[in-house]
Coordinates of C-alpha atoms and ligand atoms in Angstrom, one line a residue:
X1 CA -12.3 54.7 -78.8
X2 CA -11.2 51.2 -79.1
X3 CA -10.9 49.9 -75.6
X4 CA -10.5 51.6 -72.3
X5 CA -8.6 49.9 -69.8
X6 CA -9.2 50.1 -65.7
X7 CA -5.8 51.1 -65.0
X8 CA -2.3 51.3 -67.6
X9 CA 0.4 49.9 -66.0
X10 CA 2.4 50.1 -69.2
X11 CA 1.4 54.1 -70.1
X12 CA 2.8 55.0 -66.7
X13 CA 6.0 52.5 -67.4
X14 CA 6.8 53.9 -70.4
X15 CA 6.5 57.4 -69.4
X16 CA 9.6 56.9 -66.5
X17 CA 11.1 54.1 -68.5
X18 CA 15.1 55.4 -68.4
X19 CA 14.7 56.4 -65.0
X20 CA 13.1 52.9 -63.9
X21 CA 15.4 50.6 -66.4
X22 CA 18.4 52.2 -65.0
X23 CA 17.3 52.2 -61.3
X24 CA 16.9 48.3 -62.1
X25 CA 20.1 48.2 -63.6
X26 CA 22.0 49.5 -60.3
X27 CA 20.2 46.9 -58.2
X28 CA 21.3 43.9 -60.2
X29 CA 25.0 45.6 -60.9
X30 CA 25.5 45.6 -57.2
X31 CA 23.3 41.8 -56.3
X32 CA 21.4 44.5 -53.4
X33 CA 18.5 41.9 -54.0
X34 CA 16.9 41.5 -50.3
X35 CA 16.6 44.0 -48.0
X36 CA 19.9 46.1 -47.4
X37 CA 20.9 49.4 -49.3
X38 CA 18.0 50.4 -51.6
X39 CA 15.1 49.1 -49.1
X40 CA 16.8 51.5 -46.6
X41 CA 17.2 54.6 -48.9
X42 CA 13.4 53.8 -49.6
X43 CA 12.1 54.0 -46.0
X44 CA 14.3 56.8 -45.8
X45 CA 12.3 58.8 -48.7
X46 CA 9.0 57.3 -47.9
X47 CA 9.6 58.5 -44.0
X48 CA 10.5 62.1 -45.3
X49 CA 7.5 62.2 -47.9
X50 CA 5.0 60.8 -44.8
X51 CA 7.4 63.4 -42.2
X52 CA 7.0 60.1 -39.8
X53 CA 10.3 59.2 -38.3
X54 CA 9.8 55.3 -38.8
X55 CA 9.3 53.4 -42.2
X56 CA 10.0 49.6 -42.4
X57 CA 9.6 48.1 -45.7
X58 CA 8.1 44.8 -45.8
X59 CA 7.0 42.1 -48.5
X60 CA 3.3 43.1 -48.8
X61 CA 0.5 44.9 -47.7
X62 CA -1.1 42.2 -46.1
X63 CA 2.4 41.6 -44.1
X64 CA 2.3 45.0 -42.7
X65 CA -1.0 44.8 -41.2
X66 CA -0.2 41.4 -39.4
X67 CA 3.0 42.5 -38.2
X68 CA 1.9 45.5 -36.9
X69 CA -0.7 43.8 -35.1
X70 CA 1.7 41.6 -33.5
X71 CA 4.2 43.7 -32.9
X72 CA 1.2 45.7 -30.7
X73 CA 1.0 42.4 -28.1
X74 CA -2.1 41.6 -30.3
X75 CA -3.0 37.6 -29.9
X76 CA -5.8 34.9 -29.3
X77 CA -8.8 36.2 -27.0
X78 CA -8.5 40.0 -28.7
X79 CA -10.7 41.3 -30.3
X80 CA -10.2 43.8 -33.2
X81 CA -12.4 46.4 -35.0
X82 CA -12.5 46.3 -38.5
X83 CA -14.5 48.2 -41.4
X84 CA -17.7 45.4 -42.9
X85 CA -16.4 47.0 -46.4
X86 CA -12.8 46.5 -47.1
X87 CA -10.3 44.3 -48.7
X88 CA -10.3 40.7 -47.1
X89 CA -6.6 41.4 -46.1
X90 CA -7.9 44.2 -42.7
X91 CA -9.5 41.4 -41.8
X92 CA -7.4 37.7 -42.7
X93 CA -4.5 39.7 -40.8
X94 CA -6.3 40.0 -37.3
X95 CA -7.1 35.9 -37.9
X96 CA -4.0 35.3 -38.7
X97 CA -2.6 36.3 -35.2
X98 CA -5.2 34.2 -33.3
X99 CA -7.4 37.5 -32.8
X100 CA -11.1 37.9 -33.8
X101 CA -12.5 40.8 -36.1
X102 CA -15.6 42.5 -35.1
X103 CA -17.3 44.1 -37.9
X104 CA -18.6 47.3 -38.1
X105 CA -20.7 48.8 -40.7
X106 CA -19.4 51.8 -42.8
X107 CA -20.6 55.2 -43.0
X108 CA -23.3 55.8 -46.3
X109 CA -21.4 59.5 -47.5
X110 CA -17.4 57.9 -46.9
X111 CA -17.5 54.2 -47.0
X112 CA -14.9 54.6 -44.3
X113 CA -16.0 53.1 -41.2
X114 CA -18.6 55.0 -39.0
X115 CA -17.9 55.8 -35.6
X116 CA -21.1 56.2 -35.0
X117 CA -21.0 52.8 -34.3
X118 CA -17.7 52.2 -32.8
X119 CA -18.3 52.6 -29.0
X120 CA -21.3 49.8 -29.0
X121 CA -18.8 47.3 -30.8
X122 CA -16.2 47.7 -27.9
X123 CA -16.1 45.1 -25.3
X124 CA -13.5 44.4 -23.3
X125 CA -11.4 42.4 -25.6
X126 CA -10.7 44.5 -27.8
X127 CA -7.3 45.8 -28.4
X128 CA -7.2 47.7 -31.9
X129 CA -9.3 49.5 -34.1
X130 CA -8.4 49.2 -38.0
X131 CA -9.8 52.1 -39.6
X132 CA -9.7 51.4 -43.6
X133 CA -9.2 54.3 -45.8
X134 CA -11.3 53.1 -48.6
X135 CA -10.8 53.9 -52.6
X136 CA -8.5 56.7 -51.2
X137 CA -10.9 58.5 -48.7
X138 CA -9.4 59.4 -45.5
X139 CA -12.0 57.8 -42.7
X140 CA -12.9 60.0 -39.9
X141 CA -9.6 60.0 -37.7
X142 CA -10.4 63.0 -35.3
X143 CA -13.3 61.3 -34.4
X144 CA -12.1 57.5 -34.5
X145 CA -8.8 58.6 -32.3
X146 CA -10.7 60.3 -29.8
X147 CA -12.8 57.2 -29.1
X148 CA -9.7 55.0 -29.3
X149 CA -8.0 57.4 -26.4
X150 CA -11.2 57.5 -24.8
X151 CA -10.8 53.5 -24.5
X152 CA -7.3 53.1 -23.8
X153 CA -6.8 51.6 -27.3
X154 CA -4.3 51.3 -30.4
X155 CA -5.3 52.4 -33.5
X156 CA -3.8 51.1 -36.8
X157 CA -4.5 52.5 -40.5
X158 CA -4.9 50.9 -43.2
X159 CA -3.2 52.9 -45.7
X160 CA -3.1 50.7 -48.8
X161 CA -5.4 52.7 -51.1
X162 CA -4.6 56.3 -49.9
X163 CA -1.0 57.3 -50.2
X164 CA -1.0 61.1 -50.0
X165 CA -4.7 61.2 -48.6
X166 CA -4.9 64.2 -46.2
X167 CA -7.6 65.8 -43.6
X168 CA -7.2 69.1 -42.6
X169 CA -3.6 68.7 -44.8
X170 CA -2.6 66.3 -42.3
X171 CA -1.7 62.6 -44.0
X172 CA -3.6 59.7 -43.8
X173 CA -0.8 57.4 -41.6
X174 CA 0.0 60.1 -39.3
X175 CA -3.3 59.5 -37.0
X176 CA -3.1 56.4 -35.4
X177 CA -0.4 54.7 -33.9
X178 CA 1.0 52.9 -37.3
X179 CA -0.2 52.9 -40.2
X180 CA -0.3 49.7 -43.2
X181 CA 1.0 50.0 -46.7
X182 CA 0.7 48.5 -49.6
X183 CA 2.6 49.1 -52.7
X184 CA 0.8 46.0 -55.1
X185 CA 1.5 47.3 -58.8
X186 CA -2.2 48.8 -59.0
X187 CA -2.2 50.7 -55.7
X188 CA -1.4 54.7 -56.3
X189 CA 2.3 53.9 -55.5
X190 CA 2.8 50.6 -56.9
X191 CA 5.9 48.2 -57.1
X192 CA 6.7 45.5 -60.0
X193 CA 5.8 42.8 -57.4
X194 CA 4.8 43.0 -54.1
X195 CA 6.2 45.2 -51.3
X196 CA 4.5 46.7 -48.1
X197 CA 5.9 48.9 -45.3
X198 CA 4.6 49.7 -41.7
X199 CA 5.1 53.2 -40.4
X200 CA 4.7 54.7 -37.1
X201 CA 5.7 57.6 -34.7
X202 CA 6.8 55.2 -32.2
X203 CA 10.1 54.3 -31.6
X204 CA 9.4 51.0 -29.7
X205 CA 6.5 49.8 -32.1
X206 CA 8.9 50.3 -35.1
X207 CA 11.8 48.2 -33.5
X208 CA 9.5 45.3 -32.6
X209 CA 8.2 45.6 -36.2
X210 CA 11.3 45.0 -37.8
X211 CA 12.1 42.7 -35.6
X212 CA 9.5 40.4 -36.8
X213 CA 9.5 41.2 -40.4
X214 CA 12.9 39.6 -39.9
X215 CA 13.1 36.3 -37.9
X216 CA 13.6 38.6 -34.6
X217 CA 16.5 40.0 -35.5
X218 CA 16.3 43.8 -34.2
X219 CA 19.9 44.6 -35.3
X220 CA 23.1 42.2 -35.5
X221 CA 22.8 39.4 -37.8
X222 CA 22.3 35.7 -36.2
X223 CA 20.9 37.7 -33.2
X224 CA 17.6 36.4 -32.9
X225 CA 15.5 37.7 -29.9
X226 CA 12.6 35.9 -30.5
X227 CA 11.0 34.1 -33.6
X228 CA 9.6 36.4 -36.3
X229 CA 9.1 35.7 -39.8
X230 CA 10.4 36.7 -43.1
X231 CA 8.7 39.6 -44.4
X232 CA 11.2 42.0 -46.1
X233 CA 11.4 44.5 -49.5
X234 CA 13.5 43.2 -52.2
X235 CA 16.1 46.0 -53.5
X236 CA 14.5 45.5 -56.7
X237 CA 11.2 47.0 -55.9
X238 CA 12.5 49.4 -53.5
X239 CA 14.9 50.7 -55.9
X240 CA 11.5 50.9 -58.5
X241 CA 9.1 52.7 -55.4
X242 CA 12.2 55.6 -54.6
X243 CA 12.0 56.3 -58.3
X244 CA 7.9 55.8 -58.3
X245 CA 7.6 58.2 -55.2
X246 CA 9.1 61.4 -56.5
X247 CA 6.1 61.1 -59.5
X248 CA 3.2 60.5 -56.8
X249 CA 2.2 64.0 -55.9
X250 CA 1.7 64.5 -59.5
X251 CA 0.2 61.5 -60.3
X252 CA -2.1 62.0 -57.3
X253 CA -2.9 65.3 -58.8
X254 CA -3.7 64.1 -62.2
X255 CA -6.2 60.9 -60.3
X256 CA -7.7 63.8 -58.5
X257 CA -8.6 66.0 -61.9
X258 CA -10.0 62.9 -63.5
X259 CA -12.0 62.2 -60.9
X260 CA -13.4 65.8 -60.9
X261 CA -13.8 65.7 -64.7
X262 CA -16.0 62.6 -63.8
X263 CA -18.2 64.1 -60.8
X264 CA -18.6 67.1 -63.3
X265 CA -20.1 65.3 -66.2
X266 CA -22.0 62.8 -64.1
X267 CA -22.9 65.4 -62.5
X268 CA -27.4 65.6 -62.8
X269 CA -27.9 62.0 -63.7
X270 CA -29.3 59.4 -61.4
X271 CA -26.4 58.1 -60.2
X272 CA -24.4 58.8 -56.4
X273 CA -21.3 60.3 -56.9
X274 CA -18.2 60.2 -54.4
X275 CA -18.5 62.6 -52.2
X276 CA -15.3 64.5 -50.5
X277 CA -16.1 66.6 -47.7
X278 CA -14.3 69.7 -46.0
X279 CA -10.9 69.5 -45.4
X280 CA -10.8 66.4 -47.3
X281 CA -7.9 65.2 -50.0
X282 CA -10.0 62.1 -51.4
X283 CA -6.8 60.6 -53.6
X284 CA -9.3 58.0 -55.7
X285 CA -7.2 54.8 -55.9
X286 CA -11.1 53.9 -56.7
X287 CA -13.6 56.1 -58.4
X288 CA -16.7 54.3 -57.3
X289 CA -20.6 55.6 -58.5
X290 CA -23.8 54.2 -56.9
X291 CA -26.5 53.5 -59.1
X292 CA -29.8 50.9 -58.9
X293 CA -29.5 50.5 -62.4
X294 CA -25.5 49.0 -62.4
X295 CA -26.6 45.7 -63.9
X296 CA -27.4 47.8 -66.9
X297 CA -24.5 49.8 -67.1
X298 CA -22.1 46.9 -66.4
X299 CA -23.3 45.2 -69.6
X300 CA -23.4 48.5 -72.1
X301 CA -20.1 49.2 -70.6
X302 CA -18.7 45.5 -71.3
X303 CA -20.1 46.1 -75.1
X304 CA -18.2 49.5 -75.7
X305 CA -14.7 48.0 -74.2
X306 CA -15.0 50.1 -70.8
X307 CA -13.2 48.1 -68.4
X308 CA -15.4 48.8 -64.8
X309 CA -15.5 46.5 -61.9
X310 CA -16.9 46.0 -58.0
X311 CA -15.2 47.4 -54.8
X312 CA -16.3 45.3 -53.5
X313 CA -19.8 42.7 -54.5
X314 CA -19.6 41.4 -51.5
X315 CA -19.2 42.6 -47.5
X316 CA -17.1 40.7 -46.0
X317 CA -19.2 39.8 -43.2
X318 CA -21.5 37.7 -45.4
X319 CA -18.1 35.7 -46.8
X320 CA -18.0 31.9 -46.2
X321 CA -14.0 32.4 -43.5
X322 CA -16.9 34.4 -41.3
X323 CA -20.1 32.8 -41.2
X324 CA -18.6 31.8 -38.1
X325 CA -19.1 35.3 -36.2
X326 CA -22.3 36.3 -34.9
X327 CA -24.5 38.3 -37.4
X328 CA -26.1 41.2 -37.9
X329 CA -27.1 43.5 -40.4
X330 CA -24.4 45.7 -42.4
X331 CA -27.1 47.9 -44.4
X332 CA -24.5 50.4 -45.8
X333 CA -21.7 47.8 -46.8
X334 CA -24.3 45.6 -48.4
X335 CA -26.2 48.5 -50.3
X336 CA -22.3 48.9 -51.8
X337 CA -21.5 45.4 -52.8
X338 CA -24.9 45.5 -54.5
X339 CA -25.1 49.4 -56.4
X340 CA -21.4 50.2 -56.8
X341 CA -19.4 50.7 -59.7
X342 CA -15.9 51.2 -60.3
X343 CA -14.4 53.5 -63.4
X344 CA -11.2 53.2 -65.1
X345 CA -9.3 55.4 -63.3
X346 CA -5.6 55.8 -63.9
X347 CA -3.1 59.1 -63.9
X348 CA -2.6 58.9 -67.7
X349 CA -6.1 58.7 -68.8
X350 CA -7.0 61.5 -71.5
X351 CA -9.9 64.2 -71.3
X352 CA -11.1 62.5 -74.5
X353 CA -11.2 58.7 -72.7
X354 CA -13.0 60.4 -69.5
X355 CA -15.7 61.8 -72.0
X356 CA -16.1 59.0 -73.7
X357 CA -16.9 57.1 -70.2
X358 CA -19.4 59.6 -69.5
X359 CA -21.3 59.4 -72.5
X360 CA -21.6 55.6 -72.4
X361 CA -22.8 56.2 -68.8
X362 CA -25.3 58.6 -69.8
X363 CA -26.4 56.2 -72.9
X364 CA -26.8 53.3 -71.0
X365 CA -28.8 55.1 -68.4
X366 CA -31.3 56.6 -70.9
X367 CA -31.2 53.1 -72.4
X368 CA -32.6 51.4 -69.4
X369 CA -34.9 54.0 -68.4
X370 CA -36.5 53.8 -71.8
X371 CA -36.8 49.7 -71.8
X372 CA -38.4 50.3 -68.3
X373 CA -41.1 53.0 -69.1
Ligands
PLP1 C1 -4.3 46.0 -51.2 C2 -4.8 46.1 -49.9 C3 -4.2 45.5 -48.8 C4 -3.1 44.4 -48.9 O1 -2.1 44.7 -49.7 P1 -1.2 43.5 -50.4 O2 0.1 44.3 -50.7 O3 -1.9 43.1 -51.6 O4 -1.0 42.4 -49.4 C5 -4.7 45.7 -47.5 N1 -5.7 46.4 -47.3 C6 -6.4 47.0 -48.3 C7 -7.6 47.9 -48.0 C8 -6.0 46.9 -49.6 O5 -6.7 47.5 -50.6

């Protein structure tokens, strides 16, 4: 094997390539470039494949959580829950509408937060709770809701690494009261650029929504109700994400073999191994192993061309943007930062390339057992 990439954007290009290059070609014949015709026929196939009635593409991932957040009355003097192990982006987006995050460790099995430990971060400023469904593991929304009702409060998911994620075969999205998206090139449904949506059940939360994501206009043009911003889908990428969506539940397959053909040959060696529970449909944007030795295997890895990285080395609570907040200890969300490692894991990776990972693994592990004994 010569080199081993973390993900192939240009495998999975070239394997829709007529499809995609013509889709691109409609977009440009017609100048649909922001918003309009192909961004609607998008949240029209992404609200049928999520059965939600309300999809509003957006610029970004990020976008979608901030809006959404405003467009739930969120402001300055609220307080919202986020997981202590995500992407910074849960978190920048409740700063950036004047709110404050509370952080709340993650649970040791999931990496999804715990609510465990939701009720004693509750006060009476908080608004939201942003469940984070991390490396494509659904958190624990029957449990999470119910303590949101129990509270009187909203509940927004942040879907960006688990499109098609289900429990009990209901979707990740479908829980709370909207869910985030992000479609970033190497999330499992990935644009050429940047794009987002928002999608909810509610009929009111999606009309403020898009009433934001462009400068509060709900409807009519040069109808502004109030200020917003501009946050919108270009045709471009939507026209690339309707052709990208009809592939995903067989891409989400193929992530989902991988990732078993990894659990079963890692299977017996000192390593932690993602674990997916009952019910569960883990979709591995991330397939993350815990190991004391990852030091070790980071640098045999790097040698044999393996690409491999951290989700993520640090908690967020320890960053410099939140020294800030009162501390305490995030135990499961540090132990993470400092044990896990990420695999290449793509859709059109090869049995031969998932073997080859596994023996380096094994190799490097035997390799640093034997320096240490
Ligand atoms: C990627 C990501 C986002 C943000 O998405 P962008 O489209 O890059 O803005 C938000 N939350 C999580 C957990 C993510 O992984």
């Amino acid at each position: 094997m010569n080199k081993i990439p973390f993900v192939d954007l240009t495998a999975q290009y070239q394997s829709i390539k007529s499809e995609i290059d013509e889709a691109i070609a409609e977009v440009i014949a017609e100048t649909a470039f922001i918003s309009g015709k192909y961004a609607r026929q998008f949240e029209a196939d992404f609200a049928a494949y999520l059965g939600t009635s309300h999809v509003i593409a957006c610029a970004n991932g990020t976008d979608s959580l901030e809006i959404l957040l405003q467009a739930m009355g969120v402001s300055q003097g609220d307080e919202v829950i986020v997981p202590a192990m995500t992407w910074i982006s849960t978190s920048e987006a409740v700063s950036s509408v004047g709110a404050t995050p509370v952080f709340v460790d993650v649970d040791p099995q999931t990496y999804t937060l715990n609510p465990d430990l939701l009720e004693a971060a509750i006060t009476e400023k908080t608004r939201v709770i942003i469940p984070v469904h991390l490396y494509g593991h659904p958190a624990d929304m029957p449990r999470i809701m119910e303590i949101a009702r129990r509270h009187d409060l909203k509940v927004l998911e942040d879907c960006a690494q688990a499109h098609g994620a289900s429990i009990d075969g209901k979707l990740v999205g479908s829980w709370g009261d909207a869910a985030s998206w992000s479609f970033y090139p190497g999330k499992n449904l990935g644009a050429y650029g940047d794009a987002g949506a928002m999608s909810t059940a509610s009929e009111e939360l999606a009309i403020m929504a898009r009433s934001i994501a462009n400068h509060g206009q709900p409807g009519k043009k040069h109808h502004h109700v109030r200020e917003g911003r501009n946050s919108r889908m270009d045709g471009l990428q939507a026209a690339i994400l309707s052709v990208k969506l009809k592939h995903l539940p067989r891409w989400t397959e193929q992530r989902i073999h991988w990732a078993q053909r990894y659990s079963e040959q890692l299977a017996g060696l000192p390593v932690d191994l993602p674990s997916v529970g009952q019910g569960i449909k883990h979709v591995f944007h991330v397939y993350a192993l815990h190991s004391s030795q990852r030091g070790d295997m980071q640098a045999h890895l790097s040698s044999r061309n393996i690409a491999h990285s951290v989700h993520y080395p640090t908690p967020l609570p320890a960053m410099p943007p939140y020294q800030h907040l009162p501390t305490q200890p995030f135990p499961v969300a540090q132990k993470i930062s400092d044990q896990s490692l990420s695999l290449p894991l793509y859709p059109e990776m090869t049995e031969e390339m998932i073997q080859y990972v596994c023996e380096q693994i094994r190799l490097s592990l035997s390799l640093s057992e034997s320096k240490s004994s």
